[in-house]
Coordinates of C-alpha atoms and ligand atoms in Angstrom, one line a residue:
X30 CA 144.8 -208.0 -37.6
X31 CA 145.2 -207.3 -34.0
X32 CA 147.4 -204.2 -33.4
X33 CA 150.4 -206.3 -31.5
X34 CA 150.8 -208.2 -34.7
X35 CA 150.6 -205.1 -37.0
X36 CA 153.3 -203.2 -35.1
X37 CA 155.6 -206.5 -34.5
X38 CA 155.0 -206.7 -38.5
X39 CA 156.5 -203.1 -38.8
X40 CA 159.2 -203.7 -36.9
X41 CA 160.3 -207.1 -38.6
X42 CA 159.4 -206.1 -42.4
X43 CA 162.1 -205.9 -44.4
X44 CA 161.8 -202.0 -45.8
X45 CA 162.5 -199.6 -43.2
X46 CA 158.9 -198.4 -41.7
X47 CA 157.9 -195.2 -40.2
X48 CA 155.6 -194.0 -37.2
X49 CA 154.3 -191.0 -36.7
X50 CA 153.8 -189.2 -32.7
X51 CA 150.9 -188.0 -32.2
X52 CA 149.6 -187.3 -28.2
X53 CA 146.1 -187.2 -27.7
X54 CA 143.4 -189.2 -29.9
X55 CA 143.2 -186.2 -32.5
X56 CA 146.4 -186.2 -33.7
X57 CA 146.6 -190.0 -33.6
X58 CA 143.6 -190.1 -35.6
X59 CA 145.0 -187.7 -37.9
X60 CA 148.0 -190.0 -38.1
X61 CA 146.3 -192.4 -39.7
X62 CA 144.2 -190.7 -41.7
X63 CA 147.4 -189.7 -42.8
X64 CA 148.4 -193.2 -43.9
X65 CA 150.5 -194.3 -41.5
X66 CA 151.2 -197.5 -39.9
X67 CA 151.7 -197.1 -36.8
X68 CA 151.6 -194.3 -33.8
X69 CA 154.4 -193.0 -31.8
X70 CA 153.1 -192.3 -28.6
X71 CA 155.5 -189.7 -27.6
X72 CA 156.7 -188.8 -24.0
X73 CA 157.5 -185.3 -24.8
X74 CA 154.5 -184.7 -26.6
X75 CA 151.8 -186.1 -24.4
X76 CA 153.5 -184.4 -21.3
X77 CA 153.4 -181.3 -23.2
X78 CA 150.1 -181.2 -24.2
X79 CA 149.1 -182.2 -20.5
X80 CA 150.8 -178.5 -20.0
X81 CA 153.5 -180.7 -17.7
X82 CA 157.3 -181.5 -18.3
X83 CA 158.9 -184.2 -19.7
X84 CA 160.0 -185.6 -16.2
X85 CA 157.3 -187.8 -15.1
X86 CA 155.0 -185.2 -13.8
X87 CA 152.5 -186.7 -15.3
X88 CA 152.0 -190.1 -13.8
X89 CA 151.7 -193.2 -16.0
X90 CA 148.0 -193.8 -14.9
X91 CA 147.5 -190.2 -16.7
X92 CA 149.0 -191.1 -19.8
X93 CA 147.4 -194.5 -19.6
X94 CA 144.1 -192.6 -19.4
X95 CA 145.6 -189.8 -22.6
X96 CA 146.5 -194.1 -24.9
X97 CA 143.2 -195.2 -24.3
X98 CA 141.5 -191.9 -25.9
X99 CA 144.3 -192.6 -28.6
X100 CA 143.8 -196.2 -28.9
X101 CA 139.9 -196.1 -29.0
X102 CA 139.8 -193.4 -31.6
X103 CA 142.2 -195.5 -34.3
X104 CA 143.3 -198.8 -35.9
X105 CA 146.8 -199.1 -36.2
X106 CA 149.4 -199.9 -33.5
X107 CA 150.5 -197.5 -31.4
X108 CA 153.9 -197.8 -30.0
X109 CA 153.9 -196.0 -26.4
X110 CA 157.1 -193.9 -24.9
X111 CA 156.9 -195.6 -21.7
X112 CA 160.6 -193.3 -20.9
X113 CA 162.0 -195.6 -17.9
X114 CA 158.8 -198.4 -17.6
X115 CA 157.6 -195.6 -14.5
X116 CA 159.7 -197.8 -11.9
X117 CA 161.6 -200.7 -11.7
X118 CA 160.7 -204.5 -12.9
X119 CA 157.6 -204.3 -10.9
X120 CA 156.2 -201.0 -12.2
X121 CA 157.1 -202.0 -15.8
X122 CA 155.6 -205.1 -15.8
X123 CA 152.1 -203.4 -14.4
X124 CA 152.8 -201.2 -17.1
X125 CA 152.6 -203.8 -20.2
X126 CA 149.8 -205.8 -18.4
X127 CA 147.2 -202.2 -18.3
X128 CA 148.5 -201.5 -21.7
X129 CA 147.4 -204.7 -23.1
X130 CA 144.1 -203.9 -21.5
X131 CA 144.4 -201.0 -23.3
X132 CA 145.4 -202.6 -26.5
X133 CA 148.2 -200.5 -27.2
X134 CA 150.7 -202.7 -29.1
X135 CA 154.2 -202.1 -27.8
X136 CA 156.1 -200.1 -25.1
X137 CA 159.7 -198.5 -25.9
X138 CA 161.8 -197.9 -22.4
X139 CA 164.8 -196.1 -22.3
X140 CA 167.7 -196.9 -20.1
X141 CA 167.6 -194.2 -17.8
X142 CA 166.5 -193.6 -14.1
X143 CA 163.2 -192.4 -12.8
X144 CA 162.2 -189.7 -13.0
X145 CA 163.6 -189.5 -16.1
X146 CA 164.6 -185.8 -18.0
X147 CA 164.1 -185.7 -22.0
X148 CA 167.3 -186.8 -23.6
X149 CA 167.3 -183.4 -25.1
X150 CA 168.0 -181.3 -22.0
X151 CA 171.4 -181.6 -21.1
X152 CA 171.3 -185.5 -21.7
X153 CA 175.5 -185.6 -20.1
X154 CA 174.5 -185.3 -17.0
X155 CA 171.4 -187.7 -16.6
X156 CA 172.2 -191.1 -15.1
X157 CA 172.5 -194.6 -16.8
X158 CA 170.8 -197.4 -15.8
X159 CA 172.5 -200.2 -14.5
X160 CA 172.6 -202.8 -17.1
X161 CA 171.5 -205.8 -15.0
X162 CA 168.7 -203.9 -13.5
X163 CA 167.8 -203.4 -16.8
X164 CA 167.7 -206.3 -18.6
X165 CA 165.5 -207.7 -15.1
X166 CA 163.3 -205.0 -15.8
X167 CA 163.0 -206.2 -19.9
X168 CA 163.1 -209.7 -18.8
X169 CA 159.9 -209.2 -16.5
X170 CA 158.2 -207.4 -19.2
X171 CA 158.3 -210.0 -22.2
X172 CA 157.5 -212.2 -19.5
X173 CA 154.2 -210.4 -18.3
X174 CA 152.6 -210.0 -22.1
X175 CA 149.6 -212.0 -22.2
X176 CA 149.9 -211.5 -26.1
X177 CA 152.7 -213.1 -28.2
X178 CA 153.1 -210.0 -30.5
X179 CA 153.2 -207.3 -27.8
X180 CA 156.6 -205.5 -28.8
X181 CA 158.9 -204.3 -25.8
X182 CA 161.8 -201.7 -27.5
X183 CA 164.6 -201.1 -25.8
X184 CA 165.9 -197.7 -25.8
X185 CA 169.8 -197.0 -25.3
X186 CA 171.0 -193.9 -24.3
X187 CA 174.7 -194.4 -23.9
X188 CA 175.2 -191.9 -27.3
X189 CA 173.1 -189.6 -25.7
X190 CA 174.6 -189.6 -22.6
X191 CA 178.4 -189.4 -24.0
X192 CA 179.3 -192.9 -23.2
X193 CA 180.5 -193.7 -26.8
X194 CA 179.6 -196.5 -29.1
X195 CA 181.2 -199.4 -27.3
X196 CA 179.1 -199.2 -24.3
X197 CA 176.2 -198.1 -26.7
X198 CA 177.0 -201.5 -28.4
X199 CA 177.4 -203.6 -25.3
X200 CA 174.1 -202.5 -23.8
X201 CA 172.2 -203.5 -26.9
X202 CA 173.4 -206.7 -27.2
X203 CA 172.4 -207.2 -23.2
X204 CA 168.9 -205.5 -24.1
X205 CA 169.0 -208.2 -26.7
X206 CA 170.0 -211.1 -25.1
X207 CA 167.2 -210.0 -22.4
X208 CA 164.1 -210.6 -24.7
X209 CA 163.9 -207.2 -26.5
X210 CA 161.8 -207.5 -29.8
X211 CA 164.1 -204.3 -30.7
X212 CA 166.9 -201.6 -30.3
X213 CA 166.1 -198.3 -30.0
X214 CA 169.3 -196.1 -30.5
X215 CA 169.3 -192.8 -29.9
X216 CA 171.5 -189.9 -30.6
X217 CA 171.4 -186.5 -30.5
X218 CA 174.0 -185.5 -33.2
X219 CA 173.3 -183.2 -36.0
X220 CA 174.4 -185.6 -38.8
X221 CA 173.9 -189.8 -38.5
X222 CA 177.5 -190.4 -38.3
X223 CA 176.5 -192.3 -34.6
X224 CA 174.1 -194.7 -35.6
X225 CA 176.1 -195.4 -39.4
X226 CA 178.4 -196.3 -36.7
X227 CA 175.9 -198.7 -34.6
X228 CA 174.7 -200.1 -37.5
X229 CA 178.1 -200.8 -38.9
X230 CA 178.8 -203.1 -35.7
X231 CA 175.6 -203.7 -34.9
X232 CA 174.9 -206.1 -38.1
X233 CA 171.2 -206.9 -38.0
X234 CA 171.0 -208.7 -34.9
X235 CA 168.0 -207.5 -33.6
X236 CA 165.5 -204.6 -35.7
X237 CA 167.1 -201.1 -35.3
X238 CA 165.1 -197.8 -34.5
X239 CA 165.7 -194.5 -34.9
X240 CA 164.5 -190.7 -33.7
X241 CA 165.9 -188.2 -36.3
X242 CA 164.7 -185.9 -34.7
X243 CA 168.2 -184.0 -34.4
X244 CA 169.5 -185.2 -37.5
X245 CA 166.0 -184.7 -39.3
X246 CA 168.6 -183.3 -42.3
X247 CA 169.5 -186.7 -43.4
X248 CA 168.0 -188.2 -46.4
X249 CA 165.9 -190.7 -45.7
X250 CA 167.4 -193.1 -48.3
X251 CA 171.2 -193.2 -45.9
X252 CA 168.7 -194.9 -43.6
X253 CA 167.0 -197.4 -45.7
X254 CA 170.6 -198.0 -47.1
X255 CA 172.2 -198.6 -43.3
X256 CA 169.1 -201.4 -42.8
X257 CA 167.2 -199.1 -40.1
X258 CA 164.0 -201.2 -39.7
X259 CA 161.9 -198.2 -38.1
X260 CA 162.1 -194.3 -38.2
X261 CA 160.0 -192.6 -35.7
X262 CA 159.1 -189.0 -36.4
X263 CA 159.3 -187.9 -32.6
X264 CA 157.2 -184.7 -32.5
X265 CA 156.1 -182.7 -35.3
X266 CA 152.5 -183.1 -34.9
X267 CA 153.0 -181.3 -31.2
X268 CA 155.4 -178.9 -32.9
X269 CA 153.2 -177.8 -35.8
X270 CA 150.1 -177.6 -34.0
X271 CA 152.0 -175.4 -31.4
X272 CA 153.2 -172.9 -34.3
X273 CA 149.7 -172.9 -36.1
X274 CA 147.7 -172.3 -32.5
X275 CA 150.3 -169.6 -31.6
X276 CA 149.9 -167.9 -35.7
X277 CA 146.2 -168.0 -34.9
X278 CA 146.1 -167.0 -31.4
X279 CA 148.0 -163.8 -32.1
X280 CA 146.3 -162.5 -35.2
X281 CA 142.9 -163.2 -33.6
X282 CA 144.0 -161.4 -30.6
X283 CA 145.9 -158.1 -32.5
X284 CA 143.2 -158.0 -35.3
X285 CA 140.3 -158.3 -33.0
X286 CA 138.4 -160.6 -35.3
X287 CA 138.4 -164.2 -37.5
X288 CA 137.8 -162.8 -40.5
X289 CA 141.2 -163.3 -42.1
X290 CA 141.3 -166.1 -39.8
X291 CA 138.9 -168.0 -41.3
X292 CA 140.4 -169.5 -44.6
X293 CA 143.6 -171.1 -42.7
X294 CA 141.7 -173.0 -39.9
X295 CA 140.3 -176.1 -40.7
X296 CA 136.3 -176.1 -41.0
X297 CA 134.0 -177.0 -38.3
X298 CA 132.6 -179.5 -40.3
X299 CA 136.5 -181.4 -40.8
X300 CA 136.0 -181.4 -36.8
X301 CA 132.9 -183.5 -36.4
X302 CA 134.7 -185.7 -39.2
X303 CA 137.2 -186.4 -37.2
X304 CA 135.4 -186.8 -34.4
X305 CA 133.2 -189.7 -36.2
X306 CA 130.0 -187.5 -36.2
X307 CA 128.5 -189.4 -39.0
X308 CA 128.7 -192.7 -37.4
X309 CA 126.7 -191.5 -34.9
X310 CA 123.7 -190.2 -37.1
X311 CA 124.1 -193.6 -38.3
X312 CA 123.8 -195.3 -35.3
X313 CA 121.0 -193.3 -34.1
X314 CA 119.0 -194.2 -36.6
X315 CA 119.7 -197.8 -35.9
X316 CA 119.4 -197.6 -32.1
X317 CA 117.8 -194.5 -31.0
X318 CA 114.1 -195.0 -30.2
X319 CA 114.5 -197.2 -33.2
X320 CA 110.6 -197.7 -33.0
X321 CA 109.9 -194.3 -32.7
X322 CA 112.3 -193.2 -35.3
X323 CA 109.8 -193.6 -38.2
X324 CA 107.2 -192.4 -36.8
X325 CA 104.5 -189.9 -38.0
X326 CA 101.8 -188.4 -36.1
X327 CA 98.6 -186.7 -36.8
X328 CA 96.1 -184.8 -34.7
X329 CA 92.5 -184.0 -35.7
X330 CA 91.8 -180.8 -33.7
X331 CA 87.8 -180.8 -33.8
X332 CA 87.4 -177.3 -32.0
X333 CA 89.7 -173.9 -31.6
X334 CA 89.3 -174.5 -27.8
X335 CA 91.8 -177.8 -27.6
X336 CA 94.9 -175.3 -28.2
X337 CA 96.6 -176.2 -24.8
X338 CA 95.7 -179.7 -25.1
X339 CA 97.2 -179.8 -28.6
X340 CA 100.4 -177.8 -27.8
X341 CA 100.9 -180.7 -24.7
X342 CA 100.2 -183.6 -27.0
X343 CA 103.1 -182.2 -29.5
X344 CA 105.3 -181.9 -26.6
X345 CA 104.8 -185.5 -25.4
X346 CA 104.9 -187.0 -29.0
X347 CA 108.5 -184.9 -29.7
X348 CA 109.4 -186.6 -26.1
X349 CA 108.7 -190.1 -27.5
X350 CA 110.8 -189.3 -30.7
X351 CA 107.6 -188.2 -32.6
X352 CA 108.7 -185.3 -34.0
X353 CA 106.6 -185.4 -37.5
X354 CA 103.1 -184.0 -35.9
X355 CA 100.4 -182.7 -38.6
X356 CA 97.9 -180.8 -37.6
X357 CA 94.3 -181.4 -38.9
X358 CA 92.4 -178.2 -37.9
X359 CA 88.9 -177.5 -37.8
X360 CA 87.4 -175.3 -40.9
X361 CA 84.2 -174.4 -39.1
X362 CA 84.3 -173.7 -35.1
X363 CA 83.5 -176.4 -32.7
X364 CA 83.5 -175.2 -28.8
X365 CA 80.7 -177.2 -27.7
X366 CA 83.4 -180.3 -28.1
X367 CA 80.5 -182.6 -28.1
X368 CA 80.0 -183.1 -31.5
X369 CA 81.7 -185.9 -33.1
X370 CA 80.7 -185.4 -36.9
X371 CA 83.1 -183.8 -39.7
X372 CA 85.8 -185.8 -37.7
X373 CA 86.1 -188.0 -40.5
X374 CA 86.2 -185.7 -43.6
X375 CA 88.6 -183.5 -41.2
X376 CA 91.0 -187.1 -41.2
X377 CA 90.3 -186.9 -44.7
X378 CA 91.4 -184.1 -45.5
X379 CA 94.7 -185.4 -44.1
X380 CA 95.2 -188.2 -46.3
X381 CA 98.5 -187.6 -47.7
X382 CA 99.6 -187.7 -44.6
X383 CA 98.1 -191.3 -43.9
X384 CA 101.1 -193.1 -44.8
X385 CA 103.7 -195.1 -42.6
X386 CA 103.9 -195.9 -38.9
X387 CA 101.5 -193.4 -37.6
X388 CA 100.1 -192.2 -34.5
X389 CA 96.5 -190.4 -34.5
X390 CA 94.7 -189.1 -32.4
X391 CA 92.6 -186.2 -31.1
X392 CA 93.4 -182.6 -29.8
X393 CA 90.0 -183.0 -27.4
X394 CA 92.2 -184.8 -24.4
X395 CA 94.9 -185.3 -22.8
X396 CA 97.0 -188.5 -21.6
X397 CA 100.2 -189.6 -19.8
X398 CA 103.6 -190.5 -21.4
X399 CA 102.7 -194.6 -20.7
X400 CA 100.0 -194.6 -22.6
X401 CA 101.7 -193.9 -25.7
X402 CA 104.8 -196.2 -24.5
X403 CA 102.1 -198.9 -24.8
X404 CA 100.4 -198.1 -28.2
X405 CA 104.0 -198.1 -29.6
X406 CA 104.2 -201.2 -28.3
X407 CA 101.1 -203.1 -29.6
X408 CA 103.0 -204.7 -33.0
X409 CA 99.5 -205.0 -34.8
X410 CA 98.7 -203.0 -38.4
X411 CA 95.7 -201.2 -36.8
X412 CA 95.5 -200.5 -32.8
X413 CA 93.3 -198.3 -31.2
X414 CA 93.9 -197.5 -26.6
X415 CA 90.4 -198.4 -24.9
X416 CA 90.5 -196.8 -21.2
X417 CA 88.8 -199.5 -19.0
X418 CA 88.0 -196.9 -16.1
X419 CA 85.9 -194.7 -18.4
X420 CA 83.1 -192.8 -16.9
X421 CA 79.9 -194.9 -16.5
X422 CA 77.6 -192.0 -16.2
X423 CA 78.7 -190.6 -19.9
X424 CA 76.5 -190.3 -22.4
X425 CA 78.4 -189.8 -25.7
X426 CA 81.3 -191.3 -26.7
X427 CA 83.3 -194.1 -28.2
X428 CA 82.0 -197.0 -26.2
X429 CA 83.5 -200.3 -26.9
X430 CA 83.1 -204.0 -27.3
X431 CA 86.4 -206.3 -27.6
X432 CA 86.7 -210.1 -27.7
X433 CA 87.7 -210.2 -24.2
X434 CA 86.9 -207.7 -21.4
X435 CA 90.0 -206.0 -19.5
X436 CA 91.6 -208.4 -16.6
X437 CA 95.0 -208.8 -15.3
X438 CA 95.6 -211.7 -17.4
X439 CA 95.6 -210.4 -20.4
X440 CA 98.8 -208.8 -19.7
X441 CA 100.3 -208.2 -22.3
X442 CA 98.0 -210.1 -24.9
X443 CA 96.3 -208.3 -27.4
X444 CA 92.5 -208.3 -27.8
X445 CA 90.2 -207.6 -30.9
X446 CA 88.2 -205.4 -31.4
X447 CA 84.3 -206.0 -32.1
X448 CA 82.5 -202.8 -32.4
X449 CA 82.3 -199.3 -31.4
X450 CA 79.1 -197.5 -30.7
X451 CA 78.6 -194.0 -30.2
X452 CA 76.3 -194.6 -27.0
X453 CA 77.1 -196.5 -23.8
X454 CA 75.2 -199.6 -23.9
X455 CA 75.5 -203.2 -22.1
X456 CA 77.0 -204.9 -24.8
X457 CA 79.2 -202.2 -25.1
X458 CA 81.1 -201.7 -22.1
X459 CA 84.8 -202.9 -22.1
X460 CA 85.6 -199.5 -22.1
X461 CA 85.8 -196.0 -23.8
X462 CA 88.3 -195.2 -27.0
X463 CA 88.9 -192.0 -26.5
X464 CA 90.5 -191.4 -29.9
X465 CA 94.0 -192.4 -29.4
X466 CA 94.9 -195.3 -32.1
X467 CA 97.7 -196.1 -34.7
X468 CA 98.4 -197.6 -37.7
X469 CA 101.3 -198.9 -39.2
X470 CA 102.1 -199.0 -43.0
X471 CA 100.1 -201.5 -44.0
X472 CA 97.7 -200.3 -41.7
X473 CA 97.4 -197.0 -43.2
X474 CA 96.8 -198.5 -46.5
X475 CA 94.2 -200.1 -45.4
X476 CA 92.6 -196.8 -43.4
X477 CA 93.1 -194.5 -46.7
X478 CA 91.4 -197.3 -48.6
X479 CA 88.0 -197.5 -46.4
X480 CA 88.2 -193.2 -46.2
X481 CA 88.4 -193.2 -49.6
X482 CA 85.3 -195.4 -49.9
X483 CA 83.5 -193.4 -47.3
X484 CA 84.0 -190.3 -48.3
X485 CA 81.6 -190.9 -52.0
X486 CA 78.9 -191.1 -49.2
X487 CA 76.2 -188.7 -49.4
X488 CA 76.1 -189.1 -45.6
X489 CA 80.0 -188.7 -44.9
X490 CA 80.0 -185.8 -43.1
X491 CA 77.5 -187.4 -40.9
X492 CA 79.9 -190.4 -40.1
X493 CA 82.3 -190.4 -37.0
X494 CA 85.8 -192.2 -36.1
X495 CA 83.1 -195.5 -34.9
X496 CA 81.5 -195.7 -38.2
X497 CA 85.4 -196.0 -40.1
X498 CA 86.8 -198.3 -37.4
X499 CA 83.4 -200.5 -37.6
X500 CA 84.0 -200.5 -41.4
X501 CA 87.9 -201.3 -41.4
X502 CA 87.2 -204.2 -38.5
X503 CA 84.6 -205.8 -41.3
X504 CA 87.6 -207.0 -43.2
X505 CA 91.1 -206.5 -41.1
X506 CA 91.5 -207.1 -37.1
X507 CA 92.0 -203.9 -35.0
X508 CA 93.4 -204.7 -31.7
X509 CA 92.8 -203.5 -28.1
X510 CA 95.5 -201.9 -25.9
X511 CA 93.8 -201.3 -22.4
X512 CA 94.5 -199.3 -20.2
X513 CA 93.3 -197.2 -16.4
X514 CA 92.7 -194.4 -16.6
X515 CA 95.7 -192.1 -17.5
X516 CA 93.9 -189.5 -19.7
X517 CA 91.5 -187.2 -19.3
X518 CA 89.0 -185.1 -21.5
X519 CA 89.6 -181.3 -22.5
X520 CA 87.1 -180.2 -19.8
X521 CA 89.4 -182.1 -17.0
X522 CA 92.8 -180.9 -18.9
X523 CA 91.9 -177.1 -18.5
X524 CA 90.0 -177.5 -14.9
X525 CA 93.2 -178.9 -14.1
X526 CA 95.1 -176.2 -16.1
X527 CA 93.7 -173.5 -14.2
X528 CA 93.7 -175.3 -10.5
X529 CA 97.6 -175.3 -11.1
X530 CA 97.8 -171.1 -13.0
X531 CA 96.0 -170.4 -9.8
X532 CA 98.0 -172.5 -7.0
X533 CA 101.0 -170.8 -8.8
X534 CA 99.2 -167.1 -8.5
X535 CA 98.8 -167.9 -4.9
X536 CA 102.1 -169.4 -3.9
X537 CA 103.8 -166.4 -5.6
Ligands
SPV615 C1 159.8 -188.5 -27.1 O1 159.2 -188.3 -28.1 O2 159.3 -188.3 -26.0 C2 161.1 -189.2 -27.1 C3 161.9 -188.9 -28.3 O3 161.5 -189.7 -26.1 S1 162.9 -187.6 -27.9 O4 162.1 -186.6 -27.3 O5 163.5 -187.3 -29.2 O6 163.9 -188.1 -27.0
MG616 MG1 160.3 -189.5 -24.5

């Protein structure tokens, strides 16, 4: 239900309702969490929070900015203390068009002049409004809502003022006559003999509120009984949050530590609650890197030598949301690099880990941040990255042959793989694989299955990452993503290492 219609319900029920202040979107979301229906966005306590007075020193685009906190952080109406509408018909009128934007349900003003002083400080001397000026003002705010149910209360401050119940009587009616969805009447006295009074003569014309806040002793029943439609409670949210900060502020300070402290303030954890934490781990996992957020890697480390390659390619897979990483390490050491067996019994030896979404690859190179942007991309089960611009002059390797050969075309189609040879050879030329590949679930289903089978071979040791690719693309499609360059081999990585160690030795 939209929040106009929930507040105009509130003020038209039959039971008298109550709303509860609250001034910045933690105590209004407190408010509700509290069970109530409805928000009292009070004058006094929003201007005192903002560390201002109550005399519209805070301008109403600053407590427009203070609802819209308020508004966005809960679901019930609130009802803003818009004290004189911030001007005349002109201002107020701006005033209930931006708070519709704002979807704050309803504004109360008060029949006062601007700059207006809290009805509490020496309310005698403040000035009336003139009536007619007034009702204009009302008139030209029921006729700016753009929403039926968008409640406009009008507050009368002839008790207040000391102007007696006559003219307290004859403004309401005008207020009334006006448009106003409401009467707010307001009084000052210690007991409710002033609006039992009203509400004597006043006789149900139009919804009645009230602000005990000075009369806070009377039962709440004498209200219900007098036909009060609304009770606000004006500022006690402000008032006990100023007694517990002070309580807590001074023993902190005198004793010098939060060890007794502890047990009366509310947990860290009640904080992020409020503050909607867990919607947010939620929503991360829906939205954030959603592709990524599944995502396991592993990295077969064939020799001791690839550490600063391997701490790099952790780095860039945690960047990509990666932040799984198994580490496959060598059990014998390897620093001639070259040597390509033991690479599959080392990925078997990881084959609990072979499970999911999964990125392998190996610790022997390095490549940019694209490259794995595009693996992640490629949607197939099994997909290996085949560098087009490979060396021609190498001799060893993972040389490649794909159903098509790389051209701007493709784009972004994917291409199948046919074979992989461990020698450069005519046939075998699309490009090199230089051990970057992933699987997804299904995928690694079908990877532990054909390990599994290799691995009974006499000869398994003997076998390389071509020979289980080879095998795997004999009964399920592995596809191709190309791409230029954009990695380089361990040799490059640490030439390049050390040119940039030493450019930083020289420069410094
Ligand atoms: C407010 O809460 O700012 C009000 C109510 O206007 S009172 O302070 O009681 O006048
Ligand atoms: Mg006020």
């Amino acid at each position: 239900m939209r929040k106009t219609t929930q507040l105009r319900n509130i003020i038209t029920s039959n039971s008298l309702e109550y709303i509860m202040e609250a001034h910045h979107a933690l105590s209004a979301k407190i408010v509700e969490e509290a069970g109530f229906k409805g928000i009292w966005g009070s004058g006094l306590s929003i201007s005192a929070s903002l560390g201002v007075r109550d005399n519209n020193e805070a301008s109403w685009t600053q407590i427009l900015d203070v609802l819209e906190f308020m508004s966005d952080a809960t679901s019930i109406p609130i009802l803003l203390d818009g004290d004189t509408g911030y001007g005349n018909f002109n201002n107020a009128r701006r005033l209930v068009k931006k708070l519709e934007q704002r979807d704050i349900a309803g504004v109360c003003i008060e029949d006062k002049v601007f700059p207006k002083t809290n009805s509490f400080i020496k309310g005698e001397a403040q000035p009336l409004a003139c009536i007619d000026e007034f009702c204009g003002k009302i008139k030209a705010m029921k006729d700016s809502q753009m929403d039926d149910d968008f409640v406009v209360v009008s507050r009368v401050e002839a008790l207040i003022a000391g102007w007696g119940l006559q003219e307290a009587l004859k403004r309401a009616e005008a207020y009334r006559a006006a448009g106003s969805d409401a009467i707010l009447m307001h009084s000052k006295r210690s007991d409710s003999l002033e609006i039992e009074a009203f509400m004597k003569e006043w006789d149900d014309r139009l919804p009645v509120v009230i602000v005990p806040t000075k009369y806070y002793s009377v039962p709440t029943q004498r209200f219900r009984d007098l036909g009060v439609s609304l009770a606000i409670w004006a500022n006690h949210n402000l008032r006990a949050s100023i007694k517990a900060m002070q309580d807590t502020s001074n023993q902190i300070y005198l004793e010098e530590s939060l060890a007794n402290v502890e047990a009366n303030v509310t947990s860290v954890d009640e904080i992020f609650q409020l503050q909607g934490a867990e919607e947010l781990a939620q929503a991360e996992g829906r939205y954030l890197n959603a592709s990524s957020a599944n995502i396991n890697s592993i990295i077969v480390m064939k020799s001791l030598a690839d550490q600063a390659a391997l701490i790099d390619q952790v780095a860039q897979l945690k960047s990509h949301n990666i932040h799984h990483v198994s580490v496959i390490g060598p059990t014998v050491q390897n620093f001639d690099g070259a040597a390509q067996h033991a690479e599959l019994s080392l990925l078997h030896r990881a084959m609990d880990q072979i499970k999911g979404n999964l990125i392998i690859s190996h610790s022997d190179m390095m490549y940019k941040p694209h490259v794995l942007t595009e693996l992640q991309a490629n949607e197939n089960d099994i997909a290996i990255v085949i560098d087009v611009d490979s060396d021609s002059s190498k001799k060893s390797g993972y040389f490649v042959k794909a159903e098509l050969p790389y051209s701007r075309e493709l784009y972004n189609q994917s291409v199948k793989l046919v074979e992989v040879v461990t020698s450069l050879s005519e046939d075998h030329n699309h490009g090199e694989f230089f051990g970057l590949w992933k699987v997804s679930e299904k995928g690694a289903e079908i990877v532990r299955n054909f390990l599994e089978r290799l691995a009974i071979r006499d000869d398994f040791d003997q076998l390389t990452l071509a020979d289980l690719l080879n095998h795997v693309h004999s009964s399920h499609s592995i596809s191709v993503t190309y791409i230029k360059g954009s990695w380089v081999d361990r040799k490059t990585y640490l030439a390049i290492q050390d040119r940039v160690v030493k450019r930083c030795d020289s420069t410094s």
